[in-house]
mmCIF file of C-alpha atoms in Angstrom:
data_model
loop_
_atom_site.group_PDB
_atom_site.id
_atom_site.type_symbol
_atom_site.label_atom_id
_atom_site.label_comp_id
_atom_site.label_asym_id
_atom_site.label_seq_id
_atom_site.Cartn_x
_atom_site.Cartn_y
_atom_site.Cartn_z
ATOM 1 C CA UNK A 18 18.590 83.179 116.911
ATOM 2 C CA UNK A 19 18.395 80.326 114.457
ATOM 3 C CA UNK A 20 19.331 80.887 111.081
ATOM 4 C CA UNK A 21 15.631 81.267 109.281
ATOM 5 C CA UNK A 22 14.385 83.554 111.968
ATOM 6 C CA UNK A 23 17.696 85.427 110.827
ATOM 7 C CA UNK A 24 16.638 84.838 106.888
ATOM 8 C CA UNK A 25 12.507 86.460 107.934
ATOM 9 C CA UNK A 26 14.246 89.377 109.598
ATOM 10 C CA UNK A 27 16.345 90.145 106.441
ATOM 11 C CA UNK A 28 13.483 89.359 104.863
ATOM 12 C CA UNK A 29 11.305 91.923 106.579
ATOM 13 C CA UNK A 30 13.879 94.593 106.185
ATOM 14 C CA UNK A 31 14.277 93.502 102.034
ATOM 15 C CA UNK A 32 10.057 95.075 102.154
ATOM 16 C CA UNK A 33 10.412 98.016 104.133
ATOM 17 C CA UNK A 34 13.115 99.076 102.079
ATOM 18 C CA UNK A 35 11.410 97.811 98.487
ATOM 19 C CA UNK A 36 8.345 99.556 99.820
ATOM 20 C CA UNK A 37 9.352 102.887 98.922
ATOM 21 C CA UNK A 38 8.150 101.947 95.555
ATOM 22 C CA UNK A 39 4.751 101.687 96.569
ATOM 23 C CA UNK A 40 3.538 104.502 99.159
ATOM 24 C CA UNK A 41 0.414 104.701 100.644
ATOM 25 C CA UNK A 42 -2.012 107.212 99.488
ATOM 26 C CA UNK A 43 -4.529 109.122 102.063
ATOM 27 C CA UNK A 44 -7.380 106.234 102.201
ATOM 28 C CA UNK A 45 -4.552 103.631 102.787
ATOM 29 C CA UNK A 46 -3.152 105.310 105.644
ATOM 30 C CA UNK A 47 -6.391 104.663 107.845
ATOM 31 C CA UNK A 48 -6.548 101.082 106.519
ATOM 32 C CA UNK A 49 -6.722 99.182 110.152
ATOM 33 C CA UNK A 50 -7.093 101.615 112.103
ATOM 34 C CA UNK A 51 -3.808 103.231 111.048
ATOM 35 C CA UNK A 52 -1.601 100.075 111.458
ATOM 36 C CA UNK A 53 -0.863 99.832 107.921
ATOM 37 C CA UNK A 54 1.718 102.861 108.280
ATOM 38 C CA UNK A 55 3.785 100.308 110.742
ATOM 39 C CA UNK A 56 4.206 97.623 108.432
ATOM 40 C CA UNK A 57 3.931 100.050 105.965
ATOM 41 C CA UNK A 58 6.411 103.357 106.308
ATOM 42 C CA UNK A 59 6.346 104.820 102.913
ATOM 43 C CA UNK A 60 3.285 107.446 102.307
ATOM 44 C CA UNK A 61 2.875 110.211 99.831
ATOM 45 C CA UNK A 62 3.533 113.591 101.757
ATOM 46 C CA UNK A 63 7.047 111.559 103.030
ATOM 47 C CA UNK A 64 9.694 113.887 102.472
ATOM 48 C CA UNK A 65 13.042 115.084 103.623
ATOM 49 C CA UNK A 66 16.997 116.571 102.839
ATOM 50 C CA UNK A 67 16.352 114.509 99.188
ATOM 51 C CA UNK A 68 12.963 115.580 98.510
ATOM 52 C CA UNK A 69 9.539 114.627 98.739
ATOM 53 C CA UNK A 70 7.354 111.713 97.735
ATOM 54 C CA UNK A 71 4.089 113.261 95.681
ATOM 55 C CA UNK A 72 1.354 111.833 94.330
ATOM 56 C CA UNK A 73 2.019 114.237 90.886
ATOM 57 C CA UNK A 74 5.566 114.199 91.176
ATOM 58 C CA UNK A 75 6.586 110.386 92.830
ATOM 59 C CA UNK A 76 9.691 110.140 94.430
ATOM 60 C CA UNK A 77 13.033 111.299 94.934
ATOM 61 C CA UNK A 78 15.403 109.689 92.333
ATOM 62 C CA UNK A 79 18.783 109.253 94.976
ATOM 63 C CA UNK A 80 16.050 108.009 97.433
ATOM 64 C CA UNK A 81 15.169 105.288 94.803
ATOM 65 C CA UNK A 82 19.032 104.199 94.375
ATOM 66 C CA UNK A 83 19.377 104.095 98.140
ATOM 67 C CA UNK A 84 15.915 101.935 99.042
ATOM 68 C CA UNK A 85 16.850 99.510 95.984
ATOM 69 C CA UNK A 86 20.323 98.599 97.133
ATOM 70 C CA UNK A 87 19.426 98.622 100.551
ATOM 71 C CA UNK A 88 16.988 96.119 99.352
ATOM 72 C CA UNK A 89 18.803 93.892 97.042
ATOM 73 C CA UNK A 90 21.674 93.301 99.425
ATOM 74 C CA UNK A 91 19.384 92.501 102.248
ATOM 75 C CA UNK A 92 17.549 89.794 99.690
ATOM 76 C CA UNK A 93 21.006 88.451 98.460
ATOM 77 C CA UNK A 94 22.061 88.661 102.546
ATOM 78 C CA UNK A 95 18.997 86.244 103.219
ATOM 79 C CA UNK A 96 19.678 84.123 100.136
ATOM 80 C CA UNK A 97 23.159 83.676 101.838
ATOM 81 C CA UNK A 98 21.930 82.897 105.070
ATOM 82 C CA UNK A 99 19.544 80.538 103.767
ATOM 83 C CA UNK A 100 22.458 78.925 101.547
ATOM 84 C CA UNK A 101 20.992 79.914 97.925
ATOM 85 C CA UNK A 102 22.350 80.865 94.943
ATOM 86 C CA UNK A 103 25.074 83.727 96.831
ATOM 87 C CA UNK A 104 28.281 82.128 98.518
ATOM 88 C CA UNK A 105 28.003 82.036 102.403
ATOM 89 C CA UNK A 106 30.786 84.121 103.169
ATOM 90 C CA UNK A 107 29.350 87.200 101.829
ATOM 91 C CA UNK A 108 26.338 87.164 104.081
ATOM 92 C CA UNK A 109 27.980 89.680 107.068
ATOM 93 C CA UNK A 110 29.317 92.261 104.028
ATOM 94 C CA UNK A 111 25.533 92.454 102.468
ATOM 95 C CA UNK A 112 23.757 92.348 105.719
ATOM 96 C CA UNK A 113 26.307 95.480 106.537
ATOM 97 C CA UNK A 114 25.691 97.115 103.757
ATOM 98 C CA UNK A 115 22.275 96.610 103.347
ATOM 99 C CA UNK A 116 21.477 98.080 107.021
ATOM 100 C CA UNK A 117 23.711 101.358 106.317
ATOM 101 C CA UNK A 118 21.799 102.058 103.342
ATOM 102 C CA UNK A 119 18.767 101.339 104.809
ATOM 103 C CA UNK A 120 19.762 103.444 107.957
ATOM 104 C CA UNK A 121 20.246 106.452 105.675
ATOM 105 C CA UNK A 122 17.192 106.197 104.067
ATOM 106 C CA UNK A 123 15.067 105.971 107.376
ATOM 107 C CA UNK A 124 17.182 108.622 108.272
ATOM 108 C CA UNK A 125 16.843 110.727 105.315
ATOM 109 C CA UNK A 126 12.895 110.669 105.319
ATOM 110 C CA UNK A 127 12.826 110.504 108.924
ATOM 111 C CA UNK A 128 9.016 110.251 110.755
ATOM 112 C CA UNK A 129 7.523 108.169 113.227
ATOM 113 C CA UNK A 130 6.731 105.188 110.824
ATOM 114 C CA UNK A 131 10.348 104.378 110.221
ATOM 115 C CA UNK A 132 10.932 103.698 113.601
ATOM 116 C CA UNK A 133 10.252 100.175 113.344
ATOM 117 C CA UNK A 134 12.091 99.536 110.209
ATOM 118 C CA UNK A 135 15.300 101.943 112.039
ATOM 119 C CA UNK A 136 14.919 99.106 114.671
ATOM 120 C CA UNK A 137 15.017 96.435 112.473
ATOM 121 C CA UNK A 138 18.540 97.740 110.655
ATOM 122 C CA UNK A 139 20.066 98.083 114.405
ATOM 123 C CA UNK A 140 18.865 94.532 115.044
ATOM 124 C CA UNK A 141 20.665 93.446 111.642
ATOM 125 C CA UNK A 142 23.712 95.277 112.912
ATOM 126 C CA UNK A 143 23.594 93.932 115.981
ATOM 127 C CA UNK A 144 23.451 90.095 115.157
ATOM 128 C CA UNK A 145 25.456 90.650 112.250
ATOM 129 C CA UNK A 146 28.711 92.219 113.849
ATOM 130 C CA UNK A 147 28.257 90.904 117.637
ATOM 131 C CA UNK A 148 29.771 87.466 118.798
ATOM 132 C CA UNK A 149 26.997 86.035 120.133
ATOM 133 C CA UNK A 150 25.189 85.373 117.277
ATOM 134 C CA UNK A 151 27.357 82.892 114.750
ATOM 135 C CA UNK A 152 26.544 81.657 111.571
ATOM 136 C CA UNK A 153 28.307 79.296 109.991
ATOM 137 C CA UNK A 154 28.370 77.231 106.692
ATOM 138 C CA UNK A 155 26.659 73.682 106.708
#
């Protein structure tokens, strides 16, 4: 896997966890046919051990903490990857830690839409910690 395919998968993971700001409401959810929940996961009615998301009430507050660190260390994992701004060698902690967070979130709120974004942590994991996928600086 080259390094910016790497950087878009990080990427990708940075939105589905950021998206918990931002569910989808009832008319949004049929948007395409339904697709939109894939790309999508977060929807009011969501809810789980922590709570659940409401249109009156939002969101559960520890879900919050967990979907915005997952989030920021997957962006400062990409920025790392794609050699901006956050030293190299950090990339492999952040991408860690922003896949376990993540992982307990999907987890924590668990339905069919956050398969995808499940998949997408193990895939992080999986490059991250295996041996067949090296990064190294420039």
């Amino acid at each position: 896997m080259t390094r910016w395919l790497f950087v878009g998968l990080l990427l990708l993971q940075t939105h589905f966890a950021a998206s918990y700001l931002v569910p989808l409401d009832k008319r949004a959810q049929g948007e395409f046919g339904g697709l939109l929940q894939v790309a999508w996961p977060w929807a009011y009615g969501n809810g789980g051990p922590l709570g659940q998301i409401t249109l009156g009430s939002g969101f559960p507050i520890v879900g919050f903490w967990i979907a915005m660190s997952a989030a920021l260390l997957f962006a400062m994992a990409a920025l790392a990857v794609g050699g901006l701004w956050v030293p190299f060698p950090w990339w492999r902690t952040l991408a860690v830690g922003g896949a376990v967070f993540s992982i307990a979130l999907m987890v924590l709120f668990f339905d069919p839409t956050k398969l995808l974004p499940i998949a997408g942590d193990l895939t992080v994991l999986a490059l991250t910690l295996g041996t067949w996928m090296p990064l190294t600086a420039r």
